mmCIF file of C-alpha atoms in Angstrom:
data_model
loop_
_atom_site.group_PDB
_atom_site.id
_atom_site.type_symbol
_atom_site.label_atom_id
_atom_site.label_comp_id
_atom_site.label_asym_id
_atom_site.label_seq_id
_atom_site.Cartn_x
_atom_site.Cartn_y
_atom_site.Cartn_z
ATOM 1 C CA MET A 27 59.584 -31.292 -74.798
ATOM 2 C CA SER A 28 56.094 -32.084 -76.140
ATOM 3 C CA ALA A 29 52.889 -30.092 -75.991
ATOM 4 C CA ALA A 30 50.041 -31.384 -73.848
ATOM 5 C CA LEU A 31 46.930 -32.724 -75.572
ATOM 6 C CA ALA A 32 44.663 -29.732 -74.949
ATOM 7 C CA GLY A 33 41.519 -30.004 -77.067
ATOM 8 C CA VAL A 34 42.601 -33.248 -78.746
ATOM 9 C CA SER A 35 39.844 -35.837 -79.190
ATOM 10 C CA VAL A 36 41.214 -39.358 -78.641
ATOM 11 C CA LEU A 37 39.961 -42.862 -79.426
ATOM 12 C CA VAL A 38 41.577 -45.715 -77.470
ATOM 13 C CA THR A 39 40.807 -49.168 -78.846
ATOM 14 C CA GLY A 40 41.107 -52.147 -76.514
ATOM 15 C CA GLY A 41 40.311 -49.876 -73.586
ATOM 16 C CA SER A 42 39.421 -52.784 -71.303
ATOM 17 C CA GLY A 43 42.753 -54.502 -71.920
ATOM 18 C CA PHE A 44 45.808 -54.675 -69.687
ATOM 19 C CA VAL A 45 47.599 -51.841 -71.504
ATOM 20 C CA GLY A 46 44.552 -50.022 -72.871
ATOM 21 C CA HIS A 47 42.907 -49.313 -69.534
ATOM 22 C CA ARG A 48 46.204 -47.962 -68.124
ATOM 23 C CA ILE A 49 46.471 -45.594 -71.093
ATOM 24 C CA VAL A 50 42.904 -44.441 -70.438
ATOM 25 C CA GLN A 51 43.685 -43.900 -66.755
ATOM 26 C CA MET A 52 46.844 -41.943 -67.544
ATOM 27 C CA LEU A 53 45.088 -39.736 -70.102
ATOM 28 C CA LEU A 54 42.372 -38.910 -67.556
ATOM 29 C CA GLU A 55 44.917 -38.195 -64.834
ATOM 30 C CA GLU A 56 47.436 -36.233 -66.906
ATOM 31 C CA GLU A 57 45.413 -34.358 -69.518
ATOM 32 C CA ASP A 58 42.982 -31.965 -67.810
ATOM 33 C CA ASP A 59 42.124 -30.184 -71.062
ATOM 34 C CA LEU A 60 41.789 -33.282 -73.234
ATOM 35 C CA GLY A 61 38.956 -33.152 -75.752
ATOM 36 C CA GLU A 62 36.474 -36.001 -75.899
ATOM 37 C CA LEU A 63 37.918 -39.372 -74.888
ATOM 38 C CA ARG A 64 36.343 -42.321 -76.660
ATOM 39 C CA ILE A 65 37.034 -45.768 -75.267
ATOM 40 C CA MET A 66 36.301 -48.773 -77.412
ATOM 41 C CA ASP A 67 36.321 -52.505 -76.739
ATOM 42 C CA LYS A 68 34.280 -55.544 -77.631
ATOM 43 C CA THR A 69 33.282 -55.772 -73.957
ATOM 44 C CA LEU A 70 33.713 -52.907 -71.490
ATOM 45 C CA SER A 71 35.149 -54.266 -68.246
ATOM 46 C CA ALA A 72 34.178 -53.323 -64.691
ATOM 47 C CA PRO A 73 37.673 -51.917 -63.892
ATOM 48 C CA LEU A 74 37.465 -49.644 -66.940
ATOM 49 C CA LEU A 75 33.992 -48.409 -65.972
ATOM 50 C CA HIS A 76 35.265 -47.750 -62.434
ATOM 51 C CA ILE A 77 38.121 -45.621 -63.776
ATOM 52 C CA CYS A 78 35.751 -43.586 -65.950
ATOM 53 C CA GLU A 79 33.374 -42.979 -63.022
ATOM 54 C CA ARG A 80 36.194 -41.391 -61.022
ATOM 55 C CA PHE A 81 36.614 -38.542 -63.518
ATOM 56 C CA GLN A 82 34.016 -35.951 -64.439
ATOM 57 C CA ARG A 83 35.191 -35.703 -68.017
ATOM 58 C CA LYS A 84 33.821 -36.031 -71.497
ATOM 59 C CA VAL A 85 34.125 -39.794 -71.910
ATOM 60 C CA LYS A 86 32.259 -41.837 -74.523
ATOM 61 C CA LEU A 87 32.136 -45.628 -74.132
ATOM 62 C CA LEU A 88 31.809 -47.712 -77.295
ATOM 63 C CA GLU A 89 31.182 -51.455 -77.435
ATOM 64 C CA GLY A 90 32.084 -52.956 -80.779
ATOM 65 C CA ASP A 91 34.432 -55.078 -82.867
ATOM 66 C CA VAL A 92 37.453 -53.940 -84.899
ATOM 67 C CA ARG A 93 36.181 -56.202 -87.680
ATOM 68 C CA ASP A 94 33.036 -54.065 -88.039
ATOM 69 C CA THR A 95 33.780 -51.309 -90.579
ATOM 70 C CA GLU A 96 30.529 -49.440 -89.988
ATOM 71 C CA PHE A 97 31.170 -49.349 -86.247
ATOM 72 C CA LEU A 98 34.771 -48.177 -86.760
ATOM 73 C CA THR A 99 33.596 -45.384 -89.049
ATOM 74 C CA ARG A 100 31.254 -44.064 -86.354
ATOM 75 C CA ALA A 101 33.948 -44.421 -83.700
ATOM 76 C CA CYS A 102 36.516 -42.429 -85.716
ATOM 77 C CA ARG A 103 34.269 -39.590 -86.827
ATOM 78 C CA GLY A 104 35.428 -36.331 -85.198
ATOM 79 C CA VAL A 105 38.541 -37.913 -83.628
ATOM 80 C CA ASP A 106 42.033 -36.376 -83.874
ATOM 81 C CA LEU A 107 44.134 -39.250 -82.469
ATOM 82 C CA VAL A 108 43.694 -43.035 -82.400
ATOM 83 C CA ILE A 109 45.689 -45.177 -79.953
ATOM 84 C CA HIS A 110 45.205 -48.726 -81.208
ATOM 85 C CA THR A 111 45.876 -51.330 -78.524
ATOM 86 C CA ALA A 112 43.091 -53.803 -79.397
ATOM 87 C CA ALA A 113 44.481 -57.246 -80.252
ATOM 88 C CA ILE A 114 44.304 -60.915 -79.402
ATOM 89 C CA ILE A 115 47.405 -62.083 -77.512
ATOM 90 C CA ASP A 116 47.815 -65.846 -77.694
ATOM 91 C CA PRO A 117 51.210 -67.452 -76.976
ATOM 92 C CA THR A 118 49.894 -71.032 -76.944
ATOM 93 C CA GLY A 119 47.884 -71.473 -80.144
ATOM 94 C CA HIS A 120 44.386 -71.643 -78.660
ATOM 95 C CA ILE A 121 43.113 -69.068 -81.183
ATOM 96 C CA SER A 122 42.855 -70.064 -84.847
ATOM 97 C CA GLN A 123 45.082 -68.360 -87.399
ATOM 98 C CA GLU A 124 42.020 -67.059 -89.260
ATOM 99 C CA THR A 125 40.633 -65.350 -86.139
ATOM 100 C CA MET A 126 44.042 -63.983 -85.153
ATOM 101 C CA MET A 127 44.647 -62.406 -88.558
ATOM 102 C CA SER A 128 41.093 -61.086 -88.892
ATOM 103 C CA ILE A 129 41.459 -59.093 -85.653
ATOM 104 C CA ASN A 130 45.144 -58.216 -85.350
ATOM 105 C CA LEU A 131 45.897 -57.564 -89.026
ATOM 106 C CA HIS A 132 42.672 -56.956 -90.953
ATOM 107 C CA GLY A 133 41.057 -55.083 -88.046
ATOM 108 C CA THR A 134 44.054 -52.739 -88.015
ATOM 109 C CA GLU A 135 43.828 -52.245 -91.776
ATOM 110 C CA ARG A 136 40.119 -51.410 -91.507
ATOM 111 C CA LEU A 137 40.789 -48.959 -88.700
ATOM 112 C CA LEU A 138 43.510 -47.210 -90.717
ATOM 113 C CA GLU A 139 41.160 -46.837 -93.672
ATOM 114 C CA CYS A 140 38.462 -45.378 -91.414
ATOM 115 C CA CYS A 141 41.012 -42.906 -90.056
ATOM 116 C CA VAL A 142 41.791 -41.709 -93.577
ATOM 117 C CA GLN A 143 38.104 -41.365 -94.463
ATOM 118 C CA SER A 144 37.326 -39.598 -91.147
ATOM 119 C CA ASN A 145 40.281 -37.161 -91.231
ATOM 120 C CA VAL A 146 42.036 -38.568 -88.138
ATOM 121 C CA TRP A 147 45.410 -36.833 -87.907
ATOM 122 C CA PHE A 148 47.419 -39.188 -85.683
ATOM 123 C CA PHE A 149 47.650 -42.962 -85.195
ATOM 124 C CA ILE A 150 49.713 -44.782 -82.534
ATOM 125 C CA TYR A 151 49.946 -48.568 -82.805
ATOM 126 C CA THR A 152 50.733 -50.858 -79.879
ATOM 127 C CA SER A 153 52.978 -53.487 -81.413
ATOM 128 C CA SER A 154 55.160 -56.081 -79.665
ATOM 129 C CA ILE A 155 58.721 -57.375 -79.673
ATOM 130 C CA GLU A 156 57.178 -60.573 -81.045
ATOM 131 C CA ALA A 157 56.777 -58.661 -84.308
ATOM 132 C CA VAL A 158 60.572 -59.114 -84.468
ATOM 133 C CA GLY A 159 61.162 -62.478 -82.816
ATOM 134 C CA PRO A 160 62.830 -64.501 -81.431
ATOM 135 C CA ASN A 161 63.191 -66.317 -84.728
ATOM 136 C CA THR A 162 63.004 -70.080 -85.219
ATOM 137 C CA SER A 163 66.796 -70.319 -84.857
ATOM 138 C CA ALA A 164 66.630 -68.719 -81.386
ATOM 139 C CA ASP A 165 69.205 -66.077 -82.347
ATOM 140 C CA PRO A 166 69.715 -63.749 -79.357
ATOM 141 C CA ILE A 167 69.561 -59.953 -79.288
ATOM 142 C CA VAL A 168 71.399 -57.967 -76.603
ATOM 143 C CA ASN A 169 70.410 -54.295 -76.156
ATOM 144 C CA GLY A 170 68.899 -54.258 -79.617
ATOM 145 C CA HIS A 171 67.921 -51.083 -81.467
ATOM 146 C CA GLU A 172 65.359 -50.293 -84.154
ATOM 147 C CA GLU A 173 67.863 -50.269 -87.042
ATOM 148 C CA LEU A 174 69.237 -53.728 -86.173
ATOM 149 C CA VAL A 175 68.867 -56.223 -89.048
ATOM 150 C CA TYR A 176 67.508 -59.462 -87.593
ATOM 151 C CA GLU A 177 66.576 -62.571 -89.554
ATOM 152 C CA SER A 178 62.949 -62.526 -88.520
ATOM 153 C CA THR A 179 61.744 -66.004 -89.488
ATOM 154 C CA LEU A 180 58.757 -66.142 -87.165
ATOM 155 C CA GLY A 181 57.235 -69.466 -86.266
ATOM 156 C CA PHE A 182 53.984 -68.385 -84.676
ATOM 157 C CA CYS A 183 50.814 -66.685 -85.827
ATOM 158 C CA TYR A 184 50.643 -63.983 -83.127
ATOM 159 C CA GLY A 185 54.058 -62.551 -83.977
ATOM 160 C CA GLU A 186 53.295 -62.676 -87.696
ATOM 161 C CA SER A 187 49.978 -60.881 -87.206
ATOM 162 C CA LYS A 188 51.663 -58.103 -85.211
ATOM 163 C CA GLN A 189 54.494 -57.812 -87.730
ATOM 164 C CA LEU A 190 52.131 -57.486 -90.689
ATOM 165 C CA ALA A 191 49.861 -55.029 -88.843
ATOM 166 C CA GLU A 192 52.850 -52.898 -87.874
ATOM 167 C CA ARG A 193 53.968 -52.759 -91.495
ATOM 168 C CA ALA A 194 50.483 -51.617 -92.512
ATOM 169 C CA VAL A 195 50.599 -48.854 -89.894
ATOM 170 C CA LEU A 196 53.995 -47.589 -91.046
ATOM 171 C CA ARG A 197 52.955 -47.729 -94.729
ATOM 172 C CA ALA A 198 49.916 -45.612 -93.883
ATOM 173 C CA ASN A 199 52.088 -42.766 -92.618
ATOM 174 C CA GLY A 200 51.674 -39.779 -94.917
ATOM 175 C CA ARG A 201 48.451 -41.000 -96.534
ATOM 176 C CA GLU A 202 46.313 -38.124 -97.739
ATOM 177 C CA LEU A 203 43.174 -37.531 -95.695
ATOM 178 C CA GLN A 204 39.822 -36.522 -97.149
ATOM 179 C CA ASN A 205 40.390 -32.916 -96.025
ATOM 180 C CA GLY A 206 43.787 -32.687 -97.739
ATOM 181 C CA GLY A 207 45.891 -33.245 -94.625
ATOM 182 C CA SER A 208 48.092 -36.283 -94.064
ATOM 183 C CA LEU A 209 48.043 -39.092 -91.510
ATOM 184 C CA VAL A 210 50.941 -39.349 -89.032
ATOM 185 C CA THR A 211 51.610 -42.850 -87.665
ATOM 186 C CA CYS A 212 54.129 -44.562 -85.424
ATOM 187 C CA SER A 213 54.458 -47.963 -83.778
ATOM 188 C CA LEU A 214 55.532 -48.767 -80.210
ATOM 189 C CA ARG A 215 57.042 -52.176 -79.466
ATOM 190 C CA PRO A 216 56.884 -52.924 -75.731
ATOM 191 C CA THR A 217 58.993 -55.742 -74.350
ATOM 192 C CA TYR A 218 57.344 -58.253 -71.983
ATOM 193 C CA ILE A 219 54.849 -56.246 -69.903
ATOM 194 C CA PHE A 220 54.288 -56.898 -66.198
ATOM 195 C CA GLY A 221 52.253 -55.123 -63.560
ATOM 196 C CA GLU A 222 48.941 -55.089 -61.739
ATOM 197 C CA GLY A 223 46.260 -56.993 -63.605
ATOM 198 C CA SER A 224 48.580 -59.085 -65.791
ATOM 199 C CA GLN A 225 46.775 -62.298 -66.763
ATOM 200 C CA PHE A 226 50.096 -64.015 -67.455
ATOM 201 C CA LEU A 227 51.435 -63.090 -64.026
ATOM 202 C CA GLN A 228 48.228 -64.338 -62.394
ATOM 203 C CA LEU A 229 48.604 -67.626 -64.297
ATOM 204 C CA HIS A 230 52.164 -68.035 -63.006
ATOM 205 C CA LEU A 231 50.985 -67.176 -59.504
ATOM 206 C CA ASP A 232 48.270 -69.853 -59.686
ATOM 207 C CA GLN A 233 50.819 -72.415 -60.845
ATOM 208 C CA ALA A 234 53.153 -71.464 -57.990
ATOM 209 C CA LEU A 235 50.369 -71.880 -55.427
ATOM 210 C CA GLN A 236 49.586 -75.319 -56.857
ATOM 211 C CA ASN A 237 53.307 -76.138 -56.718
ATOM 212 C CA GLY A 238 53.678 -75.573 -52.980
ATOM 213 C CA GLY A 239 54.478 -71.869 -53.231
ATOM 214 C CA VAL A 240 57.253 -72.265 -55.801
ATOM 215 C CA PHE A 241 57.229 -70.789 -59.313
ATOM 216 C CA HIS A 242 57.950 -73.296 -62.057
ATOM 217 C CA ARG A 243 61.251 -72.725 -63.824
ATOM 218 C CA ILE A 244 60.024 -71.939 -67.354
ATOM 219 C CA SER A 245 63.196 -70.204 -68.594
ATOM 220 C CA LYS A 246 66.903 -70.691 -68.085
ATOM 221 C CA LYS A 247 68.505 -68.197 -65.735
ATOM 222 C CA GLU A 248 70.868 -67.016 -68.443
ATOM 223 C CA ALA A 249 68.034 -66.343 -70.943
ATOM 224 C CA LEU A 250 67.706 -62.625 -70.255
ATOM 225 C CA ALA A 251 64.708 -60.460 -71.092
ATOM 226 C CA ASN A 252 64.135 -56.823 -70.174
ATOM 227 C CA PRO A 253 60.577 -56.681 -68.807
ATOM 228 C CA VAL A 254 58.735 -53.359 -68.777
ATOM 229 C CA TYR A 255 56.191 -52.099 -66.253
ATOM 230 C CA VAL A 256 52.701 -51.469 -67.624
ATOM 231 C CA GLY A 257 52.641 -47.925 -66.228
ATOM 232 C CA ASN A 258 55.724 -47.056 -68.270
ATOM 233 C CA VAL A 259 54.168 -48.556 -71.405
ATOM 234 C CA ALA A 260 51.107 -46.345 -70.902
ATOM 235 C CA TRP A 261 53.341 -43.328 -70.315
ATOM 236 C CA ALA A 262 55.209 -44.040 -73.574
ATOM 237 C CA HIS A 263 51.901 -43.847 -75.453
ATOM 238 C CA VAL A 264 51.033 -40.516 -73.846
ATOM 239 C CA THR A 265 54.537 -39.239 -74.607
ATOM 240 C CA ALA A 266 54.192 -40.294 -78.253
ATOM 241 C CA ALA A 267 50.782 -38.598 -78.491
ATOM 242 C CA ARG A 268 52.179 -35.339 -77.136
ATOM 243 C CA ALA A 269 55.123 -35.556 -79.535
ATOM 244 C CA MET A 270 52.758 -36.011 -82.481
ATOM 245 C CA LYS A 271 50.881 -32.828 -81.618
ATOM 246 C CA ASP A 272 54.110 -30.820 -81.659
ATOM 247 C CA PRO A 273 55.111 -30.267 -85.347
ATOM 248 C CA ALA A 274 58.828 -30.295 -84.486
ATOM 249 C CA THR A 275 58.746 -33.759 -82.912
ATOM 250 C CA ALA A 276 55.973 -35.095 -85.176
ATOM 251 C CA ARG A 277 58.382 -34.934 -88.113
ATOM 252 C CA LYS A 278 60.901 -37.034 -86.187
ATOM 253 C CA ILE A 279 58.587 -39.862 -85.183
ATOM 254 C CA ALA A 280 56.338 -40.019 -88.265
ATOM 255 C CA GLY A 281 56.541 -43.475 -89.815
ATOM 256 C CA HIS A 282 58.942 -44.795 -87.189
ATOM 257 C CA VAL A 283 58.933 -47.725 -84.784
ATOM 258 C CA TYR A 284 60.152 -47.554 -81.173
ATOM 259 C CA TYR A 285 61.064 -50.131 -78.563
ATOM 260 C CA VAL A 286 59.462 -49.410 -75.214
ATOM 261 C CA CYS A 287 61.202 -50.683 -72.105
ATOM 262 C CA ASP A 288 62.432 -49.206 -68.830
ATOM 263 C CA ASP A 289 65.087 -49.706 -66.156
ATOM 264 C CA THR A 290 63.811 -53.048 -64.872
ATOM 265 C CA PRO A 291 66.908 -55.270 -64.480
ATOM 266 C CA HIS A 292 67.479 -57.758 -67.268
ATOM 267 C CA MET A 293 66.506 -61.217 -66.004
ATOM 268 C CA SER A 294 64.774 -64.377 -67.151
ATOM 269 C CA TYR A 295 60.991 -64.635 -67.087
ATOM 270 C CA SER A 296 61.163 -67.106 -64.204
ATOM 271 C CA ASP A 297 63.433 -64.855 -62.179
ATOM 272 C CA LEU A 298 61.094 -61.915 -62.784
ATOM 273 C CA ASN A 299 58.251 -63.971 -61.288
ATOM 274 C CA HIS A 300 60.446 -64.705 -58.281
ATOM 275 C CA ALA A 301 61.540 -61.077 -57.888
ATOM 276 C CA LEU A 302 57.875 -60.015 -57.800
ATOM 277 C CA GLY A 303 56.747 -62.828 -55.490
ATOM 278 C CA ARG A 304 59.719 -63.127 -53.148
ATOM 279 C CA GLU A 305 58.240 -60.871 -50.470
ATOM 280 C CA LEU A 306 55.098 -63.025 -50.504
ATOM 281 C CA GLY A 307 57.167 -66.029 -49.513
ATOM 282 C CA LEU A 308 57.205 -67.562 -53.003
ATOM 283 C CA GLY A 309 60.257 -69.368 -54.326
ATOM 284 C CA VAL A 310 61.378 -70.501 -57.770
ATOM 285 C CA GLU A 311 62.714 -73.808 -59.044
ATOM 286 C CA ARG A 312 66.464 -73.904 -59.563
ATOM 287 C CA ARG A 313 66.428 -75.475 -63.018
ATOM 288 C CA LEU A 314 64.169 -76.474 -65.888
ATOM 289 C CA ALA A 315 62.070 -79.616 -65.416
ATOM 290 C CA MET A 316 64.338 -81.398 -67.901
ATOM 291 C CA PRO A 317 67.275 -80.396 -70.123
ATOM 292 C CA TYR A 318 66.330 -77.903 -72.836
ATOM 293 C CA PRO A 319 66.962 -80.321 -75.780
ATOM 294 C CA LEU A 320 64.555 -82.838 -74.246
ATOM 295 C CA LEU A 321 61.931 -80.144 -73.706
ATOM 296 C CA TYR A 322 62.328 -79.116 -77.342
ATOM 297 C CA LEU A 323 61.856 -82.735 -78.455
ATOM 298 C CA LEU A 324 58.770 -83.072 -76.241
ATOM 299 C CA ALA A 325 57.293 -79.881 -77.702
ATOM 300 C CA SER A 326 57.952 -81.179 -81.223
ATOM 301 C CA ILE A 327 56.193 -84.465 -80.470
ATOM 302 C CA MET A 328 53.167 -82.649 -79.055
ATOM 303 C CA GLU A 329 52.957 -80.418 -82.128
ATOM 304 C CA VAL A 330 53.030 -83.492 -84.408
ATOM 305 C CA ALA A 331 50.308 -85.108 -82.291
ATOM 306 C CA SER A 332 48.216 -81.940 -82.559
ATOM 307 C CA PHE A 333 48.550 -82.016 -86.368
ATOM 308 C CA LEU A 334 47.653 -85.723 -86.653
ATOM 309 C CA LEU A 335 44.631 -85.373 -84.356
ATOM 310 C CA ARG A 336 43.284 -82.275 -86.117
ATOM 311 C CA PRO A 337 40.746 -84.190 -88.292
ATOM 312 C CA PHE A 338 39.196 -85.646 -85.141
ATOM 313 C CA PHE A 339 39.436 -82.947 -82.460
ATOM 314 C CA ARG A 340 41.460 -79.856 -81.574
ATOM 315 C CA PHE A 341 44.407 -80.619 -79.279
ATOM 316 C CA VAL A 342 46.344 -77.508 -78.202
ATOM 317 C CA PRO A 343 49.785 -78.491 -76.894
ATOM 318 C CA PRO A 344 50.598 -76.994 -73.474
ATOM 319 C CA LEU A 345 54.152 -76.483 -74.734
ATOM 320 C CA THR A 346 55.250 -75.532 -78.255
ATOM 321 C CA ARG A 347 58.665 -74.994 -79.796
ATOM 322 C CA HIS A 348 57.829 -71.322 -80.275
ATOM 323 C CA LEU A 349 56.901 -70.799 -76.624
ATOM 324 C CA LEU A 350 60.011 -72.674 -75.484
ATOM 325 C CA ILE A 351 62.227 -70.529 -77.717
ATOM 326 C CA LEU A 352 60.466 -67.345 -76.624
ATOM 327 C CA LEU A 353 61.036 -68.111 -72.943
ATOM 328 C CA ASN A 354 64.631 -69.275 -73.334
ATOM 329 C CA THR A 355 66.257 -66.831 -75.762
ATOM 330 C CA THR A 356 68.119 -63.731 -74.612
ATOM 331 C CA PHE A 357 66.144 -60.847 -76.131
ATOM 332 C CA THR A 358 66.852 -57.372 -74.754
ATOM 333 C CA PHE A 359 66.422 -53.871 -76.191
ATOM 334 C CA SER A 360 67.156 -50.190 -75.608
ATOM 335 C CA TYR A 361 64.726 -47.260 -75.441
ATOM 336 C CA LYS A 362 67.369 -44.712 -76.525
ATOM 337 C CA LYS A 363 65.586 -43.878 -79.786
ATOM 338 C CA ALA A 364 62.285 -43.196 -77.996
ATOM 339 C CA HIS A 365 64.156 -40.943 -75.569
ATOM 340 C CA ARG A 366 65.938 -39.124 -78.382
ATOM 341 C CA ASP A 367 62.955 -38.575 -80.685
ATOM 342 C CA MET A 368 60.008 -38.098 -78.334
ATOM 343 C CA GLY A 369 61.581 -37.494 -74.926
ATOM 344 C CA TYR A 370 60.369 -40.768 -73.393
ATOM 345 C CA LYS A 371 61.767 -41.535 -69.954
ATOM 346 C CA PRO A 372 60.306 -44.193 -67.628
ATOM 347 C CA ARG A 373 57.990 -42.642 -65.065
ATOM 348 C CA TYR A 374 58.167 -45.568 -62.626
ATOM 349 C CA SER A 375 61.425 -46.952 -61.255
ATOM 350 C CA TRP A 376 61.992 -50.694 -60.941
ATOM 351 C CA GLU A 377 61.562 -50.526 -57.184
ATOM 352 C CA VAL A 378 58.245 -48.710 -57.434
ATOM 353 C CA ALA A 379 57.030 -51.048 -60.192
ATOM 354 C CA ARG A 380 58.083 -54.103 -58.173
ATOM 355 C CA ARG A 381 56.375 -52.811 -55.022
ATOM 356 C CA LEU A 382 53.108 -51.973 -56.805
ATOM 357 C CA THR A 383 53.015 -55.310 -58.617
ATOM 358 C CA SER A 384 53.852 -57.312 -55.485
ATOM 359 C CA ALA A 385 51.130 -55.479 -53.566
ATOM 360 C CA TRP A 386 48.606 -56.413 -56.266
ATOM 361 C CA MET A 387 49.740 -60.043 -56.133
ATOM 362 C CA ALA A 388 49.316 -60.016 -52.341
ATOM 363 C CA SER A 389 45.821 -58.555 -52.721
ATOM 364 C CA ILE A 390 44.620 -61.398 -54.953
ATOM 365 C CA LEU A 391 46.316 -64.227 -53.047
ATOM 366 C CA PRO A 392 43.327 -65.043 -50.788
ATOM 367 C CA GLN A 393 40.953 -65.207 -53.746
ATOM 368 C CA ARG A 394 43.354 -67.338 -55.806
ATOM 369 C CA ARG A 395 43.853 -69.761 -52.889
ATOM 370 C CA GLU A 396 40.104 -69.999 -52.415
ATOM 371 C CA GLU A 397 39.373 -70.635 -56.085
ATOM 372 C CA LEU A 398 42.200 -73.161 -56.346
ATOM 373 C CA LYS A 399 41.112 -74.836 -53.070
ATOM 374 C CA ILE A 400 44.547 -74.335 -51.520
ATOM 375 C CA ARG A 401 44.925 -73.906 -47.765
#
């Protein structure tokens, strides 16, 4: 449906990240005639450098911060397409609101302005379902679509930063470039992303090892999510990039937002952990540690304590009301619009995604046991 990216120069921000480095890998594997590929991050990771060494291509590595306008201007000069994945992801509140907004929102705004000044034609933003919710009332969504009206009263800084940045990206669509052309933008909202290299999955694995080989029950069984494999998220970005290059599809996706998910069965976060770790002999707790209302009360008390202690020292609650709602609210979506407008179809089936992720988990088990001093 979409033309390949022959001759297109691409900048990927956040190239060392979980999603960013998979996008880089897929571009190198799929686009033989790609123009220069620029990969930007504050710190370039060893896995990213290893990927780049495998391909004899025109790759330019850039170390810098999205808050640095001068650096962004140099990075964007001569680029046709920007894929903006760089962001701070913080579900627990360890990062201050000022830092979160300066990177996720204001960094995106600076990058958009540099794109306009540098005549960048296309801009793809990696958003999140947390730009939508769940809201503070824990209202569920079942097979949601992009036109669904949802009372999005967000109670956490990360979701707000992604929501505001996404709005900035969509507003920038059609802005006049210095050369008289116009910027084409779109936003992709992945659901919860799993796969090899997931820091969240490694955290859950560590907790399971410390819990006698049993995953903690962090979400009710009936609280369904539709997780998406990281390889399919990367493929959605490549699909969107190809669609932007084709004038016929570019008109369809310009200024639009798209949910990105795949055919992974809808299940709770805890049951996803179990599905990925079952073949490794890992179990999952049958129920939450205590009834949900008591957990909510406990989270509220810890948040009050954090507020009262703030003048003396920074206490970050291990459990917040937002995190509890996020993990225990049914929140599922459809990728029909992405299929209709840009031809997106998942490249990896659930079985393949599960097998690849489980194999990665098995590969890190010895190291995790050693570091956690577990026999």
